[in-house]
Short mmCIF file of C-alpha atoms and ligand atoms in Angstrom, two decimals:
data_model
loop_
_atom_site.label_atom_id
_atom_site.label_comp_id
_atom_site.label_asym_id
_atom_site.label_seq_id
_atom_site.Cartn_x
_atom_site.Cartn_y
_atom_site.Cartn_z
CA UNK H 583 16.89 -9.74 5.71
CA UNK H 584 13.16 -10.40 5.36
CA UNK H 585 12.00 -10.80 1.79
CA UNK H 586 8.85 -11.33 -0.24
CA UNK H 587 8.91 -13.36 -3.44
CA UNK H 588 6.58 -12.48 -6.28
CA UNK H 589 5.96 -15.50 -8.48
CA UNK H 590 5.27 -14.33 -12.02
CA UNK H 591 2.36 -16.01 -13.77
CA UNK H 592 2.57 -13.73 -16.79
CA UNK H 593 0.67 -10.73 -15.50
CA UNK H 594 1.50 -7.22 -16.51
CA UNK H 595 2.06 -6.14 -12.99
CA UNK H 596 4.65 -8.41 -11.37
CA UNK H 597 7.19 -5.57 -11.29
CA UNK H 598 4.60 -3.25 -9.86
CA UNK H 599 3.94 -5.60 -6.95
CA UNK H 600 7.64 -6.02 -6.14
CA UNK H 601 8.26 -2.30 -6.43
CA UNK H 602 5.45 -1.47 -4.02
CA UNK H 603 6.79 -3.90 -1.46
CA UNK H 604 10.28 -2.48 -1.72
CA UNK H 605 8.77 0.97 -1.22
CA UNK H 606 7.43 -0.31 2.09
CA UNK H 607 11.04 -1.07 3.09
CA UNK H 608 10.93 -4.84 2.52
CA UNK H 609 13.11 -6.56 -0.07
CA UNK H 610 11.15 -8.20 -2.87
CA UNK H 611 12.19 -10.06 -5.98
CA UNK H 612 10.41 -11.66 -8.93
CA UNK H 613 10.83 -15.30 -9.88
CA UNK H 614 9.16 -17.29 -12.65
CA UNK H 615 6.26 -19.46 -11.48
CA UNK H 616 8.14 -22.63 -12.41
CA UNK H 617 11.28 -21.80 -10.44
CA UNK H 618 12.92 -24.69 -8.68
CA UNK H 619 11.54 -25.10 -5.18
CA UNK H 620 15.09 -25.39 -3.87
CA UNK H 621 15.78 -21.86 -4.96
CA UNK H 622 12.83 -20.65 -2.89
CA UNK H 623 13.97 -22.83 0.02
CA UNK H 624 17.36 -21.11 -0.05
CA UNK H 625 15.81 -17.67 0.07
CA UNK H 626 13.36 -18.64 2.85
CA UNK H 627 11.03 -15.72 2.13
CA UNK H 628 8.71 -14.33 4.79
CA UNK H 629 5.85 -14.31 2.27
CA UNK H 630 5.02 -15.23 -1.31
CA UNK H 631 2.67 -13.52 -3.74
CA UNK H 632 1.27 -15.14 -6.88
CA UNK H 633 0.87 -12.47 -9.57
CA UNK H 634 -2.05 -12.30 -11.95
CA UNK H 635 -1.77 -13.65 -15.47
CA UNK H 636 -3.60 -13.52 -18.79
CA UNK H 637 -4.44 -17.24 -18.98
CA UNK H 638 -7.35 -19.27 -17.71
CA UNK H 639 -6.51 -22.17 -15.40
CA UNK H 640 -8.59 -24.33 -17.74
CA UNK H 641 -6.43 -23.61 -20.77
CA UNK H 642 -4.09 -26.34 -21.91
CA UNK H 643 -0.58 -25.87 -20.47
CA UNK H 644 -1.59 -22.90 -18.36
CA UNK H 645 0.95 -22.14 -15.62
CA UNK H 646 0.54 -24.14 -12.47
CA UNK H 647 2.34 -24.98 -9.27
CA UNK H 648 3.17 -28.25 -7.52
CA UNK H 649 1.47 -29.70 -4.44
CA UNK H 650 4.93 -29.88 -2.94
CA UNK H 651 5.10 -26.09 -3.13
CA UNK H 652 1.98 -25.73 -0.97
CA UNK H 653 3.34 -28.32 1.44
CA UNK H 654 6.52 -26.25 1.73
CA UNK H 655 4.72 -22.96 2.44
CA UNK H 656 2.38 -24.65 4.92
CA UNK H 657 5.17 -26.40 6.84
CA UNK H 658 7.27 -23.27 6.96
CA UNK H 659 4.30 -21.03 7.84
CA UNK H 660 4.88 -18.81 4.82
CA UNK H 661 1.78 -16.76 4.02
CA UNK H 662 0.64 -16.80 0.43
CA UNK H 663 -1.40 -14.16 -1.37
CA UNK H 664 -2.87 -14.98 -4.78
CA UNK H 665 -3.83 -12.09 -7.04
CA UNK H 666 -6.31 -12.69 -9.89
CA UNK H 667 -4.88 -15.77 -11.65
CA UNK H 668 -3.06 -16.59 -8.41
CA UNK H 669 -6.37 -16.29 -6.55
CA UNK H 670 -7.90 -18.90 -8.90
CA UNK H 671 -4.89 -21.16 -8.80
CA UNK H 672 -4.85 -21.53 -5.00
CA UNK H 673 -8.50 -22.61 -5.05
CA UNK H 674 -8.08 -24.86 -8.07
CA UNK H 675 -5.15 -26.65 -6.38
CA UNK H 676 -7.17 -27.11 -3.19
CA UNK H 677 -10.11 -28.57 -5.03
CA UNK H 678 -12.44 -25.66 -4.82
CA UNK H 679 -14.38 -24.55 -7.88
CA UNK H 680 -13.35 -21.96 -10.43
CA UNK H 681 -15.68 -21.18 -13.30
CA UNK H 682 -14.79 -19.71 -16.68
CA UNK H 683 -16.95 -16.67 -17.36
CA UNK H 684 -18.16 -15.85 -20.83
CA UNK H 685 -17.60 -12.13 -20.59
CA UNK H 686 -14.48 -10.71 -19.07
CA UNK H 687 -14.94 -8.20 -16.25
CA UNK H 688 -12.64 -5.24 -16.63
CA UNK H 689 -12.59 -1.98 -14.71
CA UNK H 690 -13.69 -0.46 -11.42
CA UNK H 691 -15.81 -2.42 -8.99
CA UNK H 692 -17.27 -1.80 -5.58
CA UNK H 693 -15.81 -4.23 -3.06
CA UNK H 694 -17.98 -5.07 -0.07
CA UNK H 695 -16.06 -6.47 2.85
CA UNK H 696 -18.15 -9.06 4.66
CA UNK H 697 -15.75 -10.67 7.12
CA UNK H 698 -13.19 -9.12 9.43
CA UNK H 699 -9.61 -10.09 8.62
CA UNK H 700 -6.07 -8.81 8.90
CA UNK H 701 -5.93 -8.46 5.11
CA UNK H 702 -8.54 -5.69 5.09
CA UNK H 703 -7.64 -4.23 8.47
CA UNK H 704 -8.52 -0.51 8.74
CA UNK H 705 -10.37 -0.45 5.40
CA UNK H 706 -13.94 0.78 5.07
CA UNK H 707 -16.79 -1.66 4.57
CA UNK H 708 -16.91 -0.66 0.92
CA UNK H 709 -13.88 0.15 -1.23
CA UNK H 710 -13.18 0.76 -4.93
CA UNK H 711 -11.02 -1.91 -6.57
CA UNK H 712 -9.74 -2.67 -10.08
CA UNK H 713 -10.90 -5.89 -11.70
CA UNK H 714 -9.64 -7.65 -14.79
CA UNK H 715 -10.62 -11.29 -15.09
CA UNK H 716 -12.34 -14.02 -17.03
CA UNK H 717 -12.47 -16.94 -14.59
CA UNK H 718 -14.12 -16.63 -11.22
CA UNK H 719 -14.01 -18.63 -7.96
CA UNK H 720 -17.48 -20.00 -7.24
CA UNK H 721 -17.02 -22.31 -4.27
CA UNK H 722 -14.40 -22.63 -1.60
CA UNK H 723 -12.76 -25.77 -0.18
CA UNK H 724 -13.08 -26.59 3.52
CA UNK H 725 -11.23 -24.26 5.82
CA UNK H 726 -11.62 -21.23 3.52
CA UNK H 727 -13.97 -18.32 4.15
CA UNK H 728 -15.21 -15.47 1.99
CA UNK H 729 -13.77 -12.09 2.99
CA UNK H 730 -15.32 -9.85 0.36
CA UNK H 731 -17.61 -9.73 -2.66
CA UNK H 732 -18.72 -7.42 -5.45
CA UNK H 733 -22.03 -7.23 -7.29
CA UNK H 734 -20.84 -9.60 -9.98
CA UNK H 735 -18.24 -11.59 -8.06
CA UNK H 736 -19.48 -13.40 -4.94
CA UNK H 737 -15.98 -14.49 -3.87
CA UNK H 738 -13.78 -11.46 -4.55
CA UNK H 739 -11.49 -12.36 -1.67
CA UNK H 740 -10.98 -15.33 0.64
CA UNK H 741 -8.75 -16.57 3.42
CA UNK H 742 -7.74 -19.82 5.00
CA UNK H 743 -6.16 -18.47 8.14
CA UNK H 744 -4.86 -21.82 9.39
CA UNK H 745 -2.99 -22.47 6.19
CA UNK H 746 -2.10 -18.79 5.72
CA UNK H 747 -3.64 -18.70 2.25
CA UNK H 748 -5.24 -15.49 0.95
CA UNK H 749 -6.68 -14.52 -2.39
CA UNK H 750 -7.97 -11.36 -4.06
CA UNK H 751 -9.72 -11.32 -7.41
CA UNK H 752 -8.86 -7.65 -7.98
CA UNK H 753 -5.45 -5.94 -8.39
CA UNK H 754 -4.26 -4.24 -5.19
CA UNK H 755 -0.99 -3.22 -6.88
CA UNK H 756 -2.47 -0.73 -9.36
CA UNK H 757 -3.29 2.89 -8.59
CA UNK H 758 -6.89 2.30 -9.63
CA UNK H 759 -7.35 0.36 -6.39
CA UNK H 760 -7.01 3.35 -4.05
CA UNK H 761 -6.47 1.30 -0.87
CA UNK H 762 -4.39 -1.34 -2.66
CA UNK H 763 -1.22 -0.30 -0.89
CA UNK H 764 -2.92 -0.69 2.48
CA UNK H 765 -3.99 -4.23 1.56
CA UNK H 766 -0.47 -5.17 0.49
CA UNK H 767 0.93 -3.56 3.64
CA UNK H 768 -1.50 -5.54 5.77
CA UNK H 769 -0.34 -8.72 4.08
CA UNK H 770 3.34 -7.92 4.37
CA UNK H 771 3.40 -6.53 7.91
CA UNK H 772 0.33 -7.79 9.75
CA UNK H 773 0.06 -11.26 8.26
CA UNK H 774 3.66 -12.05 7.27
CA UNK H 775 5.21 -9.91 10.04
CA UNK H 776 8.01 -8.65 7.83
CA UNK H 777 10.47 -6.18 9.28
CA UNK H 778 11.44 -3.03 7.42
CA UNK H 779 15.05 -3.75 6.65
CA UNK H 780 15.42 -2.76 3.00
CA UNK H 781 16.78 0.73 2.59
CA UNK H 782 18.37 1.48 -0.70
CA UNK H 783 20.62 4.27 0.57
CA UNK H 784 22.21 1.75 2.91
CA UNK H 785 23.17 -0.30 -0.11
CA UNK H 786 25.67 2.19 -1.47
CA UNK H 787 28.51 0.95 0.75
CA UNK H 788 27.77 -2.64 -0.21
CA UNK H 789 27.71 -1.88 -3.94
CA UNK H 790 30.93 0.11 -3.65
CA UNK H 791 32.56 -2.77 -1.78
CA UNK H 792 31.49 -5.19 -4.52
CA UNK H 793 32.89 -2.94 -7.25
CA UNK H 794 36.17 -2.67 -5.30
CA UNK H 795 36.49 -6.42 -4.95
CA UNK H 796 35.65 -7.05 -8.56
CA UNK H 797 37.99 -4.46 -10.06
CA UNK H 798 40.95 -4.74 -7.71
CA UNK H 799 43.64 -2.06 -7.66
CA UNK H 800 44.38 -1.75 -11.37
CA UNK H 801 41.62 -2.90 -13.71
CA UNK H 802 40.06 -0.28 -15.93
CA UNK H 803 36.48 0.08 -17.09
CA UNK H 804 34.80 1.47 -20.18
CA UNK H 805 31.24 2.76 -20.09
CA UNK H 806 28.81 4.13 -22.66
CA UNK H 807 27.42 7.23 -20.99
CA UNK H 808 24.22 8.72 -22.37
CA UNK H 809 23.57 11.24 -19.63
CA UNK H 810 20.37 9.41 -18.65
CA UNK H 811 19.71 8.44 -15.04
CA UNK H 812 20.90 4.82 -15.18
CA UNK H 813 24.18 5.26 -17.02
CA UNK H 814 24.98 8.44 -15.08
CA UNK H 815 24.48 6.86 -11.66
CA UNK H 816 26.49 3.81 -12.79
CA UNK H 817 29.29 6.12 -13.91
CA UNK H 818 29.33 8.09 -10.66
CA UNK H 819 29.33 4.92 -8.54
CA UNK H 820 32.24 3.38 -10.43
CA UNK H 821 34.10 6.69 -10.57
CA UNK H 822 33.80 6.88 -6.80
CA UNK H 823 35.71 3.63 -6.54
CA UNK H 824 38.26 3.73 -9.35
CA UNK H 825 38.41 7.44 -10.29
CA UNK H 826 40.15 7.99 -13.60
CA UNK H 827 40.44 4.30 -14.33
CA UNK H 828 36.91 4.76 -15.64
CA UNK H 829 36.71 5.70 -19.33
CA UNK H 830 33.30 7.11 -20.20
CA UNK H 831 32.32 7.34 -23.83
CA UNK H 832 29.61 9.75 -24.90
CA UNK H 833 28.45 9.43 -28.51
CA UNK H 834 26.75 12.35 -30.18
CA UNK H 835 24.59 10.59 -32.76
CA UNK H 836 23.09 13.82 -34.06
CA UNK H 837 19.73 12.81 -32.58
CA UNK H 838 20.12 14.54 -29.23
CA UNK H 839 18.09 17.36 -27.78
CA UNK H 840 19.24 20.98 -27.94
CA UNK H 841 22.56 21.52 -26.13
CA UNK H 842 22.46 18.02 -24.65
CA UNK H 843 26.03 17.23 -25.64
CA UNK H 844 27.25 20.45 -24.02
CA UNK H 845 25.28 19.90 -20.82
CA UNK H 846 26.43 16.30 -20.39
CA UNK H 847 30.06 17.27 -20.95
CA UNK H 848 29.78 20.14 -18.48
CA UNK H 849 28.24 17.91 -15.85
CA UNK H 850 30.79 15.14 -16.06
CA UNK H 851 33.95 16.96 -17.03
CA UNK H 852 33.51 20.18 -15.04
CA UNK H 853 31.13 19.42 -12.19
CA UNK H 854 32.03 15.82 -11.46
CA UNK H 855 35.64 16.03 -12.55
CA UNK H 856 35.73 13.01 -14.86
CA UNK H 857 39.17 13.10 -16.49
CA UNK H 858 38.68 10.27 -18.95
CA UNK H 859 35.48 11.46 -20.55
CA UNK H 860 35.57 10.81 -24.30
CA UNK H 861 33.25 12.79 -26.53
CA UNK H 862 32.68 11.36 -30.00
CA UNK H 863 31.02 13.52 -32.60
CA UNK H 864 29.45 10.95 -34.93
CA UNK H 865 26.58 13.13 -36.13
CA UNK H 866 27.52 13.01 -39.78
CA UNK H 867 27.89 9.24 -39.89
CA UNK H 868 24.50 8.61 -38.27
CA UNK H 869 22.66 11.18 -40.38
CA UNK H 870 24.24 9.92 -43.57
CA UNK H 871 23.15 6.36 -42.85
CA UNK H 872 19.66 7.52 -41.95
CA UNK H 873 19.20 9.57 -45.12
CA UNK H 874 15.84 8.82 -46.81
CA UNK H 875 15.06 5.94 -44.41
CA UNK H 876 11.39 6.06 -43.53
CA UNK H 877 10.63 2.76 -41.86
CA UNK H 878 10.70 3.01 -38.03
CA UNK H 879 12.22 -0.43 -37.52
CA UNK H 880 14.92 0.19 -40.08
CA UNK H 881 15.77 3.50 -38.46
CA UNK H 882 16.12 1.80 -35.07
CA UNK H 883 18.33 -0.93 -36.50
CA UNK H 884 20.65 1.49 -38.29
CA UNK H 885 21.03 3.58 -35.16
CA UNK H 886 21.67 0.51 -32.97
CA UNK H 887 24.27 -0.97 -35.30
CA UNK H 888 26.02 2.33 -35.91
CA UNK H 889 26.23 2.93 -32.17
CA UNK H 890 27.85 -0.45 -31.63
CA UNK H 891 30.32 0.20 -34.41
CA UNK H 892 31.33 3.63 -33.11
CA UNK H 893 31.58 2.37 -29.54
CA UNK H 894 33.61 -0.68 -30.53
CA UNK H 895 36.06 1.42 -32.55
CA UNK H 896 36.58 3.72 -29.60
CA UNK H 897 37.07 0.73 -27.29
CA UNK H 898 39.75 -0.72 -29.57
CA UNK H 899 41.48 2.65 -29.73
CA UNK H 900 41.41 3.04 -25.95
CA UNK H 901 42.50 -0.56 -25.32
CA UNK H 902 45.68 0.06 -27.33
CA UNK H 903 46.77 2.72 -24.85
CA UNK H 904 45.09 1.15 -21.81
CA UNK H 905 45.62 -2.61 -21.90
CA UNK H 906 44.09 -2.82 -18.40
CA UNK H 907 40.58 -2.09 -19.69
CA UNK H 908 38.96 -5.35 -18.75
CA UNK H 909 35.37 -4.38 -17.99
CA UNK H 910 32.40 -2.88 -19.73
CA UNK H 911 30.01 -1.18 -17.29
CA UNK H 912 26.33 -1.00 -18.10
CA UNK H 913 23.48 0.83 -16.44
CA UNK H 914 21.19 -2.19 -16.58
CA UNK H 915 18.44 -2.05 -13.96
CA UNK H 916 16.16 -4.73 -12.53
CA UNK H 917 13.24 -4.47 -15.00
CA UNK H 918 15.70 -4.60 -17.96
CA UNK H 919 17.18 -7.80 -16.64
CA UNK H 920 14.24 -9.63 -15.15
CA UNK H 921 11.80 -9.64 -17.96
CA UNK H 922 8.38 -10.66 -16.80
CA UNK H 923 6.35 -12.67 -19.26
CA UNK H 924 4.55 -9.48 -20.10
CA UNK H 925 7.66 -7.49 -20.97
CA UNK H 926 9.34 -10.31 -22.84
CA UNK H 927 6.42 -11.26 -25.06
CA UNK H 928 4.03 -8.45 -25.61
CA UNK H 929 6.26 -5.43 -25.76
CA UNK H 930 9.14 -6.97 -27.66
CA UNK H 931 6.98 -7.41 -30.70
CA UNK H 932 5.90 -3.80 -30.74
CA UNK H 933 9.31 -2.15 -31.09
CA UNK H 934 12.47 -3.85 -32.15
CA UNK H 935 14.64 -3.20 -29.15
CA UNK H 936 15.14 -0.89 -26.34
CA UNK H 937 18.67 -0.67 -25.19
CA UNK H 938 21.54 -1.69 -27.36
CA UNK H 939 23.25 -4.87 -26.32
CA UNK H 940 26.85 -5.06 -27.28
CA UNK H 941 28.20 -7.87 -29.45
CA UNK H 942 29.09 -11.16 -27.85
CA UNK H 943 32.59 -11.22 -29.29
CA UNK H 944 33.60 -8.33 -27.08
CA UNK H 945 36.00 -9.93 -24.65
CA UNK H 946 35.28 -7.46 -21.90
CA UNK H 947 33.59 -8.62 -18.75
CA UNK H 948 30.34 -6.93 -17.86
CA UNK H 949 29.80 -5.04 -14.63
CA UNK H 950 26.27 -3.91 -13.79
CA UNK H 951 26.17 -2.40 -10.30
CA UNK H 952 22.49 -1.35 -10.49
CA UNK H 953 21.17 -4.63 -11.84
CA UNK H 954 18.95 -5.39 -8.83
CA UNK H 955 17.37 -1.99 -8.48
CA UNK H 956 14.29 -0.19 -9.69
CA UNK H 957 14.47 3.25 -11.30
CA UNK H 958 13.21 5.07 -8.18
CA UNK H 959 15.88 3.30 -6.17
CA UNK H 960 18.56 4.28 -8.69
CA UNK H 961 17.37 7.87 -8.38
CA UNK H 962 17.63 7.72 -4.59
CA UNK H 963 21.15 6.34 -4.79
CA UNK H 964 22.04 9.04 -7.32
CA UNK H 965 20.81 11.79 -4.99
CA UNK H 966 22.81 10.35 -2.13
CA UNK H 967 25.93 10.25 -4.33
CA UNK H 968 25.50 13.87 -5.33
CA UNK H 969 24.55 13.30 -8.95
CA UNK H 970 23.18 16.68 -10.12
CA UNK H 971 19.42 17.07 -9.85
CA UNK H 972 18.98 17.85 -13.58
CA UNK H 973 20.16 14.32 -14.32
CA UNK H 974 18.21 12.59 -11.57
CA UNK H 975 14.88 14.14 -12.41
CA UNK H 976 15.26 13.85 -16.17
CA UNK H 977 12.51 12.15 -18.12
CA UNK H 978 13.49 8.94 -19.95
CA UNK H 979 14.93 9.62 -23.39
CA UNK H 980 15.02 6.75 -25.89
CA UNK H 981 18.33 5.40 -27.21
CA UNK H 982 17.39 6.23 -30.84
CA UNK H 983 16.71 9.79 -29.63
CA UNK H 984 14.81 12.23 -31.80
CA UNK H 985 14.75 9.70 -34.64
CA UNK H 986 11.66 8.11 -33.07
CA UNK H 987 10.10 11.55 -32.66
CA UNK H 988 10.33 12.51 -36.34
CA UNK H 989 7.82 10.56 -38.34
CA UNK H 990 9.42 9.28 -41.55
CA UNK H 991 12.81 10.26 -42.88
CA UNK H 992 15.25 12.35 -40.91
CA UNK H 993 17.46 15.24 -41.86
CA UNK H 994 19.26 18.06 -40.12
CA UNK H 995 16.60 20.62 -40.99
CA UNK H 996 13.83 18.59 -39.35
CA UNK H 997 16.03 17.81 -36.37
CA UNK H 998 16.79 21.49 -35.82
CA UNK H 999 13.12 22.43 -36.03
CA UNK H 1000 12.20 19.72 -33.53
CA UNK H 1001 15.00 20.68 -31.14
CA UNK H 1002 13.84 24.31 -31.04
CA UNK H 1003 10.20 23.37 -30.45
CA UNK H 1004 11.13 20.85 -27.78
CA UNK H 1005 13.31 23.37 -25.96
CA UNK H 1006 10.38 25.79 -25.74
CA UNK H 1007 8.03 23.07 -24.53
CA UNK H 1008 10.37 21.88 -21.77
CA UNK H 1009 11.11 25.45 -20.73
CA UNK H 1010 7.41 26.26 -20.29
CA UNK H 1011 6.61 22.96 -18.61
CA UNK H 1012 9.41 23.51 -16.10
CA UNK H 1013 8.38 27.12 -15.49
CA UNK H 1014 4.83 25.93 -14.80
CA UNK H 1015 6.21 23.49 -12.20
CA UNK H 1016 4.70 20.37 -13.77
CA UNK H 1017 7.81 18.67 -15.22
CA UNK H 1018 8.31 16.34 -12.30
CA UNK H 1019 4.69 15.22 -12.17
CA UNK H 1020 4.89 13.94 -15.76
CA UNK H 1021 6.42 10.69 -16.90
CA UNK H 1022 7.50 12.23 -20.19
CA UNK H 1023 6.78 15.34 -22.20
CA UNK H 1024 8.20 16.08 -25.64
CA UNK H 1025 7.55 17.41 -29.13
CA UNK H 1026 7.09 15.25 -32.20
CA UNK H 1027 7.73 16.36 -35.77
CA UNK H 1028 4.95 15.43 -38.21
CA UNK H 1029 6.08 15.67 -41.83
CA UNK H 1030 2.83 17.10 -42.98
CA UNK H 1031 2.41 20.64 -44.26
CA UNK H 1032 -0.75 22.67 -43.68
CA UNK H 1033 -1.78 26.21 -44.50
CA UNK H 1034 -1.64 28.99 -41.95
CA UNK H 1035 -1.50 32.75 -41.77
CA UNK H 1036 1.18 34.94 -40.26
CA UNK H 1037 0.64 38.71 -40.34
CA UNK H 1038 -0.82 39.18 -43.78
CA UNK H 1039 0.94 36.30 -45.42
CA UNK H 1040 -0.02 32.73 -46.12
CA UNK H 1041 2.24 30.07 -44.61
CA UNK H 1042 2.63 26.42 -45.55
CA UNK H 1043 4.61 24.62 -42.87
CA UNK H 1044 4.93 21.46 -40.79
CA UNK H 1045 2.93 20.27 -37.75
CA UNK H 1046 4.35 19.74 -34.27
CA UNK H 1047 2.58 17.38 -31.88
CA UNK H 1048 2.96 17.68 -28.13
CA UNK H 1049 3.06 14.41 -26.22
CA UNK H 1050 2.73 14.60 -22.43
CA UNK H 1051 1.99 11.44 -20.47
CA UNK H 1052 1.58 10.26 -16.92
CA UNK H 1053 2.59 6.71 -16.11
CA UNK H 1054 3.74 4.55 -13.24
CA UNK H 1055 4.89 1.45 -14.98
CA UNK H 1056 5.47 2.49 -18.63
CA UNK H 1057 3.30 -0.38 -19.80
CA UNK H 1058 0.27 1.84 -19.56
CA UNK H 1059 0.16 5.62 -19.77
CA UNK H 1060 -2.47 8.34 -19.85
CA UNK H 1061 -2.16 11.60 -21.72
CA UNK H 1062 -1.71 14.41 -19.21
CA UNK H 1063 -4.61 16.81 -18.79
CA UNK H 1064 -2.43 19.88 -19.00
CA UNK H 1065 -3.84 23.29 -18.26
CA UNK H 1066 -5.34 24.98 -21.35
CA UNK H 1067 -3.59 28.30 -20.69
CA UNK H 1068 -0.27 26.52 -20.44
CA UNK H 1069 -0.92 24.66 -23.70
CA UNK H 1070 -1.93 27.89 -25.39
CA UNK H 1071 1.26 29.58 -24.25
CA UNK H 1072 3.37 26.69 -25.54
CA UNK H 1073 1.53 26.57 -28.87
CA UNK H 1074 1.84 30.31 -29.36
CA UNK H 1075 5.54 30.34 -28.55
CA UNK H 1076 6.29 27.43 -30.87
CA UNK H 1077 4.43 28.88 -33.85
CA UNK H 1078 5.94 32.32 -33.23
CA UNK H 1079 9.50 31.28 -32.54
CA UNK H 1080 10.12 28.14 -34.58
CA UNK H 1081 10.48 28.71 -38.29
CA UNK H 1082 9.07 25.72 -40.12
CA UNK H 1083 6.10 25.05 -37.82
CA UNK H 1084 2.77 26.80 -38.19
CA UNK H 1085 0.48 24.39 -36.35
CA UNK H 1086 0.70 22.68 -32.95
CA UNK H 1087 -1.57 19.79 -31.94
CA UNK H 1088 -2.01 18.06 -28.57
CA UNK H 1089 -1.94 14.26 -28.50
CA UNK H 1090 -4.82 12.83 -26.46
CA UNK H 1091 -4.02 9.14 -26.98
CA UNK H 1092 -3.52 6.82 -24.03
CA UNK H 1093 -1.25 3.75 -24.01
CA UNK H 1094 -2.66 1.34 -25.04
CA UNK H 1095 -3.68 1.81 -27.81
CA UNK H 1096 -0.93 4.34 -28.58
CA UNK H 1097 2.69 3.90 -27.54
CA UNK H 1098 4.48 6.76 -25.82
CA UNK H 1099 6.98 7.38 -28.61
CA UNK H 1100 5.75 7.71 -32.20
CA UNK H 1101 8.04 5.17 -33.85
P1 LIG L 1972 6.82 3.13 -25.94
O1 LIG L 1972 7.00 4.08 -27.09
O2 LIG L 1972 7.12 1.70 -26.30
O3 LIG L 1972 7.96 3.55 -24.89
O4 LIG L 1972 5.51 3.31 -25.25
C1 LIG L 1972 8.03 3.09 -23.57
C2 LIG L 1972 9.20 3.77 -22.90
O5 LIG L 1972 10.43 3.33 -23.47
C3 LIG L 1972 11.15 4.42 -24.01
N1 LIG L 1972 11.75 3.93 -25.25
C4 LIG L 1972 13.04 3.60 -25.37
N2 LIG L 1972 14.06 3.66 -24.49
N3 LIG L 1972 15.54 2.80 -26.12
C5 LIG L 1972 15.31 3.29 -24.88
O6 LIG L 1972 16.26 3.38 -24.09
C6 LIG L 1972 14.56 2.70 -27.07
O7 LIG L 1972 14.79 2.24 -28.17
C7 LIG L 1972 13.25 3.13 -26.66
N4 LIG L 1972 12.04 3.18 -27.30
C8 LIG L 1972 11.15 3.66 -26.41
C9 LIG L 1972 10.14 5.53 -24.20
O8 LIG L 1972 10.74 6.82 -24.19
C10 LIG L 1972 9.21 5.29 -23.05
O9 LIG L 1972 9.72 5.82 -21.84
#
């Protein structure tokens, strides 16, 4: 099958590039820039893309690539597209000139296409693009020609058609470059001549076959099921193959949304006929351990450790009766597993962890059937497998649940207030038909009391913040410009119907600088 490799030079967008290419129907995977050339040789990709990156090629130890690599792509006629840092690197390695600029250029720019080429085929002479760079290419080696410029960047794109080398200073992979997809498509189909052979639905049979081979006729599997998209699709896939040899464990940590534990049980036990679905009510234990804990990191740690403890105890209990439990299934997906430099460095420092990893002394083997897929692909597989729509279209919900949506310490009273407010919000958002256009929408409990008036009486109650964001890649997000009338309706319903809240505010912070969750 034709494939495109994205070499990661530390940019924020390596996953975005690979995801776009897969959306075109061509398989794409991300590899670190310093991957062994033999590994690339084995894959024999139809094309390679160098991602952007935060460094300057003049910095000490900045990522680079060997001359042997260029020899390999040239001899095998593999087209190469450099984006931003990749655009500089190709020129730097071919002895052209790249100049560090004192001020970074960041934002929209007007691209003027000055030379016909396959890369910009069917684009207008002028197009909007998204720039973000410090260095700039100022002169090209022999054999290269300028394809496009902007007011401030005389070589915004180049090509060496004989050597199949292309570069763009801007980011075609982000939505802020409106024709970015067309440029990537031109590269993938017109220049690299890839065939559309990647269709995720067609993968189901292959994944099922792999699960069958791995688990044989008698091995049993345990799985922590949260009811989110990834763990649910994993559960349904494995259940398809081994039926009741799958033991799903659902832990109610007391931090779930209203009726969530009932809905998840109904879906799996009633609708999907999971016989070995184990519900654990651990609300008291979690809430007791979280009592009076205010620090966000400490809250996350307590929740993570308690989850592991509860899950391990259940596993031991189940293993006693089912000695054939040999596997632990996890809903890991591609971005969880292949951390780009951006996800491994920058975001890890901001919040302690995302998904709980189980202790190493667990002797179970891990099975991760979705490990090579993106979220949209998991959703498509889920639809094909008949996973109910409410699960497929659900917004992401963090592992630590409502604990990261209550600022400061947590107790049952605050949780109940937040659950009621959130239920109203989601109800109105769904009725207005905007749920699926949002990345996430939820209520946040602010432990701050303000004065209000209800009828003739003074009130003194808490504040509820509404967070609604649009995002493509999670790393950046914009607050959603929801309709005023809709917001008014939500605010009025929450203050009228939820005892304990007398003021509702709308969060207008983008990410960065804010994060999506509050803690
Ligand atoms: P932030 O708040 O970092 O969130 O902008 C980015 C995305 O990650 C989700 N999130 C989590 N998901 N466990 C999870 O499974 C966690 O601990 C966690 N913390 C944040 C968040 O909902 C958003 O989609």
